[in-house]
XYZ file of N, CA and C in Angstrom:
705
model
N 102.887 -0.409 189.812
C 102.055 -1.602 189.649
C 101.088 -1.433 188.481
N 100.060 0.167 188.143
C 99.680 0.154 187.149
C 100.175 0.017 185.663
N 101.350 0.140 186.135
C 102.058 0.271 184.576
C 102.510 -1.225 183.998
N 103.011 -1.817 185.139
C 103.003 -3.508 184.743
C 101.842 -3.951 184.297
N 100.395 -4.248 185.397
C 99.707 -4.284 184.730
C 99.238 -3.819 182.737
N 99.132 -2.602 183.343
C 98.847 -2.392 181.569
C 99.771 -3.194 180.378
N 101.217 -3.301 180.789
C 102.335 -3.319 180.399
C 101.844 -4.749 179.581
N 101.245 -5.705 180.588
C 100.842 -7.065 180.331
C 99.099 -7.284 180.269
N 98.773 -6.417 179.952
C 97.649 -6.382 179.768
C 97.366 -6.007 177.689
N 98.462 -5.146 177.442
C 98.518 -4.727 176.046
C 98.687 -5.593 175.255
N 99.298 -6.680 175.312
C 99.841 -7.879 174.523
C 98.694 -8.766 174.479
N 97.992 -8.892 175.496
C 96.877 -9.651 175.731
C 95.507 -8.975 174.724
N 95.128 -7.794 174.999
C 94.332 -7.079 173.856
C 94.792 -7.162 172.436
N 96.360 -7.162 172.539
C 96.444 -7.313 171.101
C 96.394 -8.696 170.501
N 96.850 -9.327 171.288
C 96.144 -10.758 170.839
C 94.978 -10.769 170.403
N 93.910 -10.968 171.460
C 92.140 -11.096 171.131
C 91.897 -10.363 170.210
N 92.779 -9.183 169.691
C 92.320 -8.475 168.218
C 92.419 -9.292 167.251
N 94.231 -9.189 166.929
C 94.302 -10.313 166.491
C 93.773 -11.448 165.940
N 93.526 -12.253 166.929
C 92.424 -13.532 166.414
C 91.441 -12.670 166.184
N 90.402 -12.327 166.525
C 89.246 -11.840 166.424
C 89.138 -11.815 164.343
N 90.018 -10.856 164.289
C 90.390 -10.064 162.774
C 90.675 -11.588 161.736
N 91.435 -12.839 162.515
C 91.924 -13.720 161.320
C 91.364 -14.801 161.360
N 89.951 -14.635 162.561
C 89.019 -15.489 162.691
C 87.749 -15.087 161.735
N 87.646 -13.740 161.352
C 86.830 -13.152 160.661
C 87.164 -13.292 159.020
N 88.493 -13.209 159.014
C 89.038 -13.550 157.838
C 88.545 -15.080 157.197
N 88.870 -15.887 158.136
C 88.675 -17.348 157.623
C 86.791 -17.188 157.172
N 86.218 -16.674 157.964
C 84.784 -16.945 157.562
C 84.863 -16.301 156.525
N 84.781 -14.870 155.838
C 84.739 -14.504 154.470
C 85.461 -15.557 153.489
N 86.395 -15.681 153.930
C 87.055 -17.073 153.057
C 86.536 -17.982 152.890
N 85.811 -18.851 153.470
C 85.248 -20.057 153.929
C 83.567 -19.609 152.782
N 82.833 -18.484 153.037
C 81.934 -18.252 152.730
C 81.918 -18.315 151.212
N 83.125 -17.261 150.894
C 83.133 -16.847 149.402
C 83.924 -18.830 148.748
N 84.730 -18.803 149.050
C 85.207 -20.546 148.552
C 85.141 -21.794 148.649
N 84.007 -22.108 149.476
C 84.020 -23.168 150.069
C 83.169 -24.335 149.278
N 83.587 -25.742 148.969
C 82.988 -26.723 148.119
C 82.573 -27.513 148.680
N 81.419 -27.594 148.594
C 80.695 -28.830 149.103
C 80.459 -30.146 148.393
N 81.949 -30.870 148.670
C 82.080 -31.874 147.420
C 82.483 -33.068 148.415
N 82.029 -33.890 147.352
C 83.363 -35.445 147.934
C 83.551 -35.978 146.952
N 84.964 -36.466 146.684
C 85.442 -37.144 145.287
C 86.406 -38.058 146.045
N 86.590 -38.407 144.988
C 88.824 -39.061 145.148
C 88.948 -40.204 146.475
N 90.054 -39.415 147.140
C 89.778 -40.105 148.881
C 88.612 -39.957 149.246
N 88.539 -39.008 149.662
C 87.137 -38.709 150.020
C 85.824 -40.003 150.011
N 85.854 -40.414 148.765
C 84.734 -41.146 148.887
C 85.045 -42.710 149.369
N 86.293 -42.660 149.401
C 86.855 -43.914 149.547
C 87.002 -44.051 151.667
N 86.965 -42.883 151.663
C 87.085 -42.078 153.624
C 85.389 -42.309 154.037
N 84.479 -41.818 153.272
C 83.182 -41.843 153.579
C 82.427 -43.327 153.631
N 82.865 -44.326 152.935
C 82.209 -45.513 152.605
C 82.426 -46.162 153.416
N 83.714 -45.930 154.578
C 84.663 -46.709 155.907
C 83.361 -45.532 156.750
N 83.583 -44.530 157.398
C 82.695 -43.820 157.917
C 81.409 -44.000 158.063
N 80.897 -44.324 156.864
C 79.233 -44.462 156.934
C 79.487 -45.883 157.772
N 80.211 -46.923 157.309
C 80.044 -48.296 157.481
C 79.921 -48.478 159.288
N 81.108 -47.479 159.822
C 81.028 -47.390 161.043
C 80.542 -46.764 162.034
N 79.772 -45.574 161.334
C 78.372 -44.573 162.335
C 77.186 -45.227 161.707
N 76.954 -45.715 160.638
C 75.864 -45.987 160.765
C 75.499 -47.484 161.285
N 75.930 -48.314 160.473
C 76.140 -49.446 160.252
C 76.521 -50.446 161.857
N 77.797 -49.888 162.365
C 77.974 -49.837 163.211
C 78.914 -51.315 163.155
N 79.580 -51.454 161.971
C 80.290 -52.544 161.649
C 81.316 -52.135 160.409
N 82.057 -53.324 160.026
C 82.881 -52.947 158.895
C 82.773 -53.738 157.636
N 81.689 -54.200 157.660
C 81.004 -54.716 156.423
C 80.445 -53.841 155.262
N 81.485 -53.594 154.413
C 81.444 -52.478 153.544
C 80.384 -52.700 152.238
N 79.547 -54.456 152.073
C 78.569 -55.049 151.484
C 77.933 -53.809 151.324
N 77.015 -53.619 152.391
C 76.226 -52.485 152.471
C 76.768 -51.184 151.380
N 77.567 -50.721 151.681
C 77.815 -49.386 151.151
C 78.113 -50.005 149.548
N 78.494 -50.910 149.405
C 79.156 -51.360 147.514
C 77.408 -51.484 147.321
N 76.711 -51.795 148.056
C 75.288 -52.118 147.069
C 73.999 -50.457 147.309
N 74.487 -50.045 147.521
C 74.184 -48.569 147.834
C 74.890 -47.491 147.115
N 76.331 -47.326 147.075
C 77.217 -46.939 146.349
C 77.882 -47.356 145.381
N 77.541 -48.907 144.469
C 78.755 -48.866 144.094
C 78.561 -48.411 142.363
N 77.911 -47.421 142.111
C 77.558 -46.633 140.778
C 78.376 -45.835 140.855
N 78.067 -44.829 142.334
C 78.976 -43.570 142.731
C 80.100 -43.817 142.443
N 81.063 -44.570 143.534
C 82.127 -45.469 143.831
C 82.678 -45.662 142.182
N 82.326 -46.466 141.419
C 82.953 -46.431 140.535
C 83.343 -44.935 139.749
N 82.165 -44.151 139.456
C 82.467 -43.197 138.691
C 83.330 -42.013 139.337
N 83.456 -42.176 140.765
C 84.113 -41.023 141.579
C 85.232 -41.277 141.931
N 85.456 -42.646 142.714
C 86.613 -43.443 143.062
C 87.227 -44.639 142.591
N 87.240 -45.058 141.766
C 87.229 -46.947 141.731
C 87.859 -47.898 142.835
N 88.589 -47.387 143.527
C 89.785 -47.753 144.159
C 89.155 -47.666 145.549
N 87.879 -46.953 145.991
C 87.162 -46.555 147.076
C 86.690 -47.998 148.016
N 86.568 -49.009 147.142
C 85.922 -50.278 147.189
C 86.641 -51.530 146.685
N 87.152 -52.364 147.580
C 87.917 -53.880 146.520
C 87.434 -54.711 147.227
N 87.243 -55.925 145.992
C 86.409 -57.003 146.843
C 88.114 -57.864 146.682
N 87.626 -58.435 147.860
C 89.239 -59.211 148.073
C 88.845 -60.963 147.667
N 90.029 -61.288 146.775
C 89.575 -62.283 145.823
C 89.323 -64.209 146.959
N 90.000 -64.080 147.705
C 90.067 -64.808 148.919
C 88.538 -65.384 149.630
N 87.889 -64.146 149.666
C 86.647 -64.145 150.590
C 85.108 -63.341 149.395
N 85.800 -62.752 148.730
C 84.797 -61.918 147.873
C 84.065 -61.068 148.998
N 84.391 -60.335 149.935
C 83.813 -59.198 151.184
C 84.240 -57.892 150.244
N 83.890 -57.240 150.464
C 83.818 -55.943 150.084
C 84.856 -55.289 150.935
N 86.165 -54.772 150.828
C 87.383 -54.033 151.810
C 87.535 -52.376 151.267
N 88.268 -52.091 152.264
C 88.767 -50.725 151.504
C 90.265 -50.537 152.762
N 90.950 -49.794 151.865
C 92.265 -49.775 152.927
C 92.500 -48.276 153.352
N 91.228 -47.711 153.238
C 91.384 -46.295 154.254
C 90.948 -46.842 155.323
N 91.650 -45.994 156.649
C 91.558 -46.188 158.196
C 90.485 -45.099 158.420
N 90.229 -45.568 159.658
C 88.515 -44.613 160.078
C 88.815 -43.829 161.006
N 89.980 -43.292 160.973
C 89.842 -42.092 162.095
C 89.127 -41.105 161.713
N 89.257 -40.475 160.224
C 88.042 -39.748 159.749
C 86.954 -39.630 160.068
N 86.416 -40.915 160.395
C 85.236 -40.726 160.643
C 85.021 -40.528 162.212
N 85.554 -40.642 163.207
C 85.361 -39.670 164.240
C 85.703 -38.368 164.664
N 86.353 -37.568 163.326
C 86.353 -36.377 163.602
C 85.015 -36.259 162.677
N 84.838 -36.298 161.856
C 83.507 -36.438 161.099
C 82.341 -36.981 161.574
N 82.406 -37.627 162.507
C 81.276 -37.906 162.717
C 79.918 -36.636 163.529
N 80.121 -35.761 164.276
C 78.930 -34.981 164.436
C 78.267 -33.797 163.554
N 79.666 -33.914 162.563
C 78.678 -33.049 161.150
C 78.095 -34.151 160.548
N 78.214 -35.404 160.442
C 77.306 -36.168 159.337
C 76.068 -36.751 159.842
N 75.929 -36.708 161.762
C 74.952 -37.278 162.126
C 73.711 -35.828 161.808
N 74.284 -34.198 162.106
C 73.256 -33.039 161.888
C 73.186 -33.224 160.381
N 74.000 -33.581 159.462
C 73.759 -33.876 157.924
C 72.662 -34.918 157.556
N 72.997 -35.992 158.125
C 71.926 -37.242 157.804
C 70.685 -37.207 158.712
N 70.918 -36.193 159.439
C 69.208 -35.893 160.247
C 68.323 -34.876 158.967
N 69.470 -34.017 158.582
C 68.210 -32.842 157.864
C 68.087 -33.790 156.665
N 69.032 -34.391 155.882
C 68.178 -35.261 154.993
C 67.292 -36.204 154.820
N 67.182 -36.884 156.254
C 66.035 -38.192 156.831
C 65.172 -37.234 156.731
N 64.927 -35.495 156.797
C 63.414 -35.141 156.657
C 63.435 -34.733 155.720
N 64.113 -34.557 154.555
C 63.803 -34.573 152.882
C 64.294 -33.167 152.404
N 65.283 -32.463 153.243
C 65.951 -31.041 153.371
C 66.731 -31.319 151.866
N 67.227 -32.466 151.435
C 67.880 -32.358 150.271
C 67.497 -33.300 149.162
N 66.240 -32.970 148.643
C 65.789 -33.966 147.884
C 66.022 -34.046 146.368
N 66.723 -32.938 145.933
C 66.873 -32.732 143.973
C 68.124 -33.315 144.094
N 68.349 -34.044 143.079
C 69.434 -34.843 142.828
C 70.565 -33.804 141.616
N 72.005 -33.744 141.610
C 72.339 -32.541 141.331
C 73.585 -33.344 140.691
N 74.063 -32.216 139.716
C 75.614 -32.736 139.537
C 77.106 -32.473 139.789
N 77.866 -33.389 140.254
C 79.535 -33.288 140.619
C 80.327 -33.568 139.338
N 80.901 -32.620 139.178
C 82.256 -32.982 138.080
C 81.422 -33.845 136.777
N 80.358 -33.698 136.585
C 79.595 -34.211 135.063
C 78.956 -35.102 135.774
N 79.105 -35.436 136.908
C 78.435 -36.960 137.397
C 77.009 -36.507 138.146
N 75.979 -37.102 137.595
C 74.834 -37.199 138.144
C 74.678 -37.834 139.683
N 74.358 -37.314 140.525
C 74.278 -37.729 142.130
C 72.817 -37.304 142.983
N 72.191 -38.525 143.605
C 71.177 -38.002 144.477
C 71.193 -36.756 145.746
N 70.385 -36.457 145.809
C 70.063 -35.394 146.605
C 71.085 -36.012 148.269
N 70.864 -37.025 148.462
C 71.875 -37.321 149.852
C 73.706 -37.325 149.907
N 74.347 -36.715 148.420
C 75.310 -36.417 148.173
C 75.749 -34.966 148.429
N 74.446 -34.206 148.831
C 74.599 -32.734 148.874
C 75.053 -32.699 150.637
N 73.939 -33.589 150.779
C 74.490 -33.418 152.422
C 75.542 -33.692 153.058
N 76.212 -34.866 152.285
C 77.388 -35.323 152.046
C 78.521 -34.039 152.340
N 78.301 -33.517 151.115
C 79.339 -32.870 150.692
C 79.209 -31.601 151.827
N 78.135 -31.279 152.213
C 78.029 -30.008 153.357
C 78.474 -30.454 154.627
N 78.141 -31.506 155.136
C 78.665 -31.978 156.282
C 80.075 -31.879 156.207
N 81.270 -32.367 155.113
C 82.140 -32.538 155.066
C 83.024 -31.704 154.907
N 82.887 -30.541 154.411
C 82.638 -28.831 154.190
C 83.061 -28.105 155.707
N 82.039 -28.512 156.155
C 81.888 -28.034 157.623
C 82.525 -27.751 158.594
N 82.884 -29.742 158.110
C 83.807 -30.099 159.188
C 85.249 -29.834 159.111
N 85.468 -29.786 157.796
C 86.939 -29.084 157.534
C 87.092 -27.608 157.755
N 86.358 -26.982 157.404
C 86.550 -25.467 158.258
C 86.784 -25.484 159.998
N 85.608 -25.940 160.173
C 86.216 -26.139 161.949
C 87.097 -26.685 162.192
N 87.416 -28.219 161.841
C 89.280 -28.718 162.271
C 90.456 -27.819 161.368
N 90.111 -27.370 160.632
C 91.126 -26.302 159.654
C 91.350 -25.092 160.845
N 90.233 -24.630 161.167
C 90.485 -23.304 162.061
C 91.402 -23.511 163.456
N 90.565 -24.917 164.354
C 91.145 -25.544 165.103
C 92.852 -26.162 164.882
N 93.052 -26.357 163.980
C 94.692 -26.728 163.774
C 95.236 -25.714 163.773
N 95.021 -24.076 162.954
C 95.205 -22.881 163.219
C 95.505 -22.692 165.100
N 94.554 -23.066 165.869
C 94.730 -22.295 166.885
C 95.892 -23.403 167.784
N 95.248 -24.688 167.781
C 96.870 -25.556 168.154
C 98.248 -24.937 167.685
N 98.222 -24.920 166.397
C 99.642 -24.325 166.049
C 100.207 -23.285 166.268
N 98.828 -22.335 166.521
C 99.354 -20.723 166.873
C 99.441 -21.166 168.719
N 99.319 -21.532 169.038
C 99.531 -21.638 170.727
C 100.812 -22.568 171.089
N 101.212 -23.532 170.370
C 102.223 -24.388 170.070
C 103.305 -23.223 170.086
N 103.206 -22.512 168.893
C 104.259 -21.138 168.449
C 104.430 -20.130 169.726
N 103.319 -19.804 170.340
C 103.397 -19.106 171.181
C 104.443 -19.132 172.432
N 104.930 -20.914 172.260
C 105.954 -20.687 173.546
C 107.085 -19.901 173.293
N 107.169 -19.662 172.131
C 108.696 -19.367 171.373
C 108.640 -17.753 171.246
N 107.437 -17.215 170.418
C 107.038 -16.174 170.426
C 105.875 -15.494 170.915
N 105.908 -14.163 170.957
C 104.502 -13.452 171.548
C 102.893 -14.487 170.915
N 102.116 -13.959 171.596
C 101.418 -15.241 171.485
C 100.565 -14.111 169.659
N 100.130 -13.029 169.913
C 99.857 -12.421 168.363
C 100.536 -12.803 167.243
N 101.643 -12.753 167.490
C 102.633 -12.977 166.509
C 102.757 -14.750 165.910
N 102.206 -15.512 166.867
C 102.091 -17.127 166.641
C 100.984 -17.507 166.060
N 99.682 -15.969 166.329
C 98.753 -16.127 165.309
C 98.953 -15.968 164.192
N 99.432 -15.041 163.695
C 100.052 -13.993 162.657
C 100.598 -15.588 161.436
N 101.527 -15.918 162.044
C 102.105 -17.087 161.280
C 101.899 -18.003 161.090
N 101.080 -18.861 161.993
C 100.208 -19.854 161.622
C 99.348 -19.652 160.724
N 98.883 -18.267 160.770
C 97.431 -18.242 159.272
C 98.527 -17.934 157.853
N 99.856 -17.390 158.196
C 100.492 -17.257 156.905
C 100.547 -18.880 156.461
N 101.071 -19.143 157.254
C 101.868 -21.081 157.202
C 99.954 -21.801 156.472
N 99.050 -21.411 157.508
C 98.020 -22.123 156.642
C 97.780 -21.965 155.148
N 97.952 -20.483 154.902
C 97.842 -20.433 153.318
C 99.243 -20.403 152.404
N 100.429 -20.643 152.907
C 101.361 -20.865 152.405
C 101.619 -22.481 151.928
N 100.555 -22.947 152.339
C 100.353 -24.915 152.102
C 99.337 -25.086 151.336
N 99.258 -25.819 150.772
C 98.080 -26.552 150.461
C 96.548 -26.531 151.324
N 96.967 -26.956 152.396
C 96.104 -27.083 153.444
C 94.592 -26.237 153.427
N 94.676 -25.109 152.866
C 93.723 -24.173 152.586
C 92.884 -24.777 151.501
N 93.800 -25.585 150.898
C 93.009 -25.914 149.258
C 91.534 -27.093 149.957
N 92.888 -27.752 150.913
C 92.309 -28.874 151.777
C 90.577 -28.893 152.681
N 90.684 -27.137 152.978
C 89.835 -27.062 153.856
C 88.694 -26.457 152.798
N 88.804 -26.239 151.801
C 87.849 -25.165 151.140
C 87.503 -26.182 149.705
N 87.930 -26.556 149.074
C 87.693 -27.024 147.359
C 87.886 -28.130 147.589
N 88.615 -28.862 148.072
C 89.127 -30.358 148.428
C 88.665 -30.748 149.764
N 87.352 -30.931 150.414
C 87.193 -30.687 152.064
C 87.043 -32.530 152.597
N 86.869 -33.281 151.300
C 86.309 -34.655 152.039
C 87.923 -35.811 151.859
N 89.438 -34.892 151.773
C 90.287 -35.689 151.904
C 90.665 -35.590 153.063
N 91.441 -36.327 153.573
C 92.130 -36.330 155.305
C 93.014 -35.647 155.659
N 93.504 -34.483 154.435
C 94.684 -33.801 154.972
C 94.066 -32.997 155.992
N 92.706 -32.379 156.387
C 92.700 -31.383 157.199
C 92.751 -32.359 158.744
N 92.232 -33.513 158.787
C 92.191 -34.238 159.453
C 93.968 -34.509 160.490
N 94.338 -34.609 159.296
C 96.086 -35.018 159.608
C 96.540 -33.699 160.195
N 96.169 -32.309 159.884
C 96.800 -30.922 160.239
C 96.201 -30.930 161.827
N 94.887 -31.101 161.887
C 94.495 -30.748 163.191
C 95.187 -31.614 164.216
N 95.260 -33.135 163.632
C 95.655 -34.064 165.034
C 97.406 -33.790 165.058
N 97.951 -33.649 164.148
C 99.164 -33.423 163.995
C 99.491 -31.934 164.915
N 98.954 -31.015 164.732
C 98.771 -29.695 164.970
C 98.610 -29.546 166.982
N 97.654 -30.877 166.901
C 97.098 -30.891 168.240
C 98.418 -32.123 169.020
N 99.343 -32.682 168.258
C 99.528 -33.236 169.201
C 101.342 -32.985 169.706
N 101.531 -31.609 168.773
C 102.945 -30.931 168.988
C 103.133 -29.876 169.887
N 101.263 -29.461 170.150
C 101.101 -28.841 171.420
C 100.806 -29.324 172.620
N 100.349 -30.975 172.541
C 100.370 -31.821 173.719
C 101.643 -31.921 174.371
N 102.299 -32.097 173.315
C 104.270 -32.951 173.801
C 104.443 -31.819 174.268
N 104.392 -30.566 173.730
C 105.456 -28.825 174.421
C 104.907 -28.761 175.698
N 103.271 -28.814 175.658
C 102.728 -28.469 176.809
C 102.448 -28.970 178.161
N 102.909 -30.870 178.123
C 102.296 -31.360 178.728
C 103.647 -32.548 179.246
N 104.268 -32.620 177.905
C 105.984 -33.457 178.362
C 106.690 -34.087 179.852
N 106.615 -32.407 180.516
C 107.417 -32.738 181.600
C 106.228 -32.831 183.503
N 104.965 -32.446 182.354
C 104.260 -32.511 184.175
C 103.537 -34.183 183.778
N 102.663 -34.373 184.585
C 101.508 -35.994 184.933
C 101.796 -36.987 183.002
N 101.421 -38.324 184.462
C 101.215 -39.377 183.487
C 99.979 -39.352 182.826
N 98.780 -38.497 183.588
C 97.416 -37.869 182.772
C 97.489 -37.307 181.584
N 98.873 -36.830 181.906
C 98.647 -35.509 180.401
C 99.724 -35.954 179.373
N 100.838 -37.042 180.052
C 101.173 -38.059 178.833
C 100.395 -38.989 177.747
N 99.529 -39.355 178.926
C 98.324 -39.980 178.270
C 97.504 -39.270 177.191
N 96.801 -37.874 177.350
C 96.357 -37.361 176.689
C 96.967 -37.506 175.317
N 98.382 -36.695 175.405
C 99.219 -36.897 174.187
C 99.067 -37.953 173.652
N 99.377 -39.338 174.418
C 99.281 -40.538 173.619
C 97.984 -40.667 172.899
N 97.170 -40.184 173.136
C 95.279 -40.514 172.618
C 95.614 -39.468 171.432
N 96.170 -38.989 171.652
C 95.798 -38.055 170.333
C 96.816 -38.210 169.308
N 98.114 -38.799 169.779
C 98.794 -39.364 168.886
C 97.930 -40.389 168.140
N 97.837 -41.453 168.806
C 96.896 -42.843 168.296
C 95.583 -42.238 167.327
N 95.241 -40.696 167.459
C 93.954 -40.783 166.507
C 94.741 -39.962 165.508
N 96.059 -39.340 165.533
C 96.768 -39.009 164.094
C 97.147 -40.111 163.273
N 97.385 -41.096 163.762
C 97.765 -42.538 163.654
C 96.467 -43.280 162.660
N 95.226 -42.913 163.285
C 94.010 -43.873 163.118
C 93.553 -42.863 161.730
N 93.678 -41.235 161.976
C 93.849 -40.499 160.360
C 94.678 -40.845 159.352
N 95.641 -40.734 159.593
C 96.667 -40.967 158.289
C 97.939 -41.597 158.906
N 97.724 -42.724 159.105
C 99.462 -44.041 159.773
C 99.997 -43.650 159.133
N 100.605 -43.884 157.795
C 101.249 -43.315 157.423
C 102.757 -42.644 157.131
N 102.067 -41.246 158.225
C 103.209 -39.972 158.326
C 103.971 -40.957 159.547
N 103.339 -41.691 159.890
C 104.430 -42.461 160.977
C 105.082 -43.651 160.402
N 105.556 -44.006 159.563
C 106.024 -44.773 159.249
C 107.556 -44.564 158.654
């Protein structure tokens, strides 16, 4: 009996090493490379986001008369006024912004007390001090859903193989993609967004398929917010 035990006890230690070691990894990584930027999508993802945590509507008015200096010089495409109605639209979807949303509410708290007040520059472009927070919140949040899609996928893998070994390859597979670029230098586009819910919802279907209509459900919710990130890949 002791020897089973141990037997299944060894695989298990070597796991928690394992992670431990490629969880430590990502932070030196994360530390030494990480950009606290928003450009491109990004700003075109943030202007839908703000509209709907703060705002608490989809009247994007607000953000074109607040942003639309940024907006032009970062995105142009971030903002269209639609010739019909002259409203201010944008055709990014807001699932972003509820994975985003509890780094930007601790972001837009430390800047409501003046934590980021020198106004600084992106890519030649002059930007106020509430672009820094921007860009840190968004930073943030891609390391944590970056790490988190890591551990969906390595547990996903795990049915197939030892569960170390599903770590092992998922962090190869993360830096064998893009995805790394995604989470570190590029952090305010939706690919990390798309890895985690995607990531999270191939371990719903393996894990959850054949027991309750609860845990079909689950799957379905998390399908619908890969859906509400990037439609898209479903099409």
């Amino acid at each position: 009996m002791t020897g089973t035990v141990a037997a299944g006890a060894t695989p298990a230690r070597v796991a928690v090493a394992v992670a431990l070691a490629l969880v430590a990894a990502f932070g030196i990584l994360f530390v030494w490379l990480d950009h606290a930027t928003i450009s491109g999508d990004g700003m075109a993802i943030y202007v839908v986001a703000e509209s709907l945590l703060q705002d608490g509507d989809f009247d994007l008015a607000n953000q074109h008369a607040r942003y639309g200096e940024q907006v032009r010089q970062i995105a142009s495409y971030a903002l269209v006024q639609l010739p019909a109605t002259g409203r201010w639209a944008s055709n990014w979807p807001f699932g972003m912004a509820l994975l985003w949303a509890p780094f930007l509410y601790v972001f837009w708290w430390l800047d409501a007390l003046g934590k980021f007040p020198s106004p600084y520059v992106l890519y030649g472009i002059p930007l106020p001090g509430t672009f820094r927070a921007i860009g840190l919140a968004l930073v943030c949040a891609a390391n944590v859903w970056g790490v988190t899609a890591w551990g969906f996928a390595s547990s996903a893998a795990s049915a197939a193989i030892q569960r170390w070994e599903a770590l092992v390859v998922a962090f190869a597979i993360f830096f064998g993609t893009p995805l790394f670029f995604y989470v570190t230098i590029e952090p305010s586009f939706s690919h990390v967004g798309d890895a985690v819910t995607i990531a999270a919802l191939v371990w719903a279907w393996l894990r959850f398929r054949r027991d309750s209509w609860a845990h079909g459900l689950l799957a379905g919710i998390v399908a619908g917010l890969a859906i509400l990130v990037r439609w898209h890949l479903f099409t």
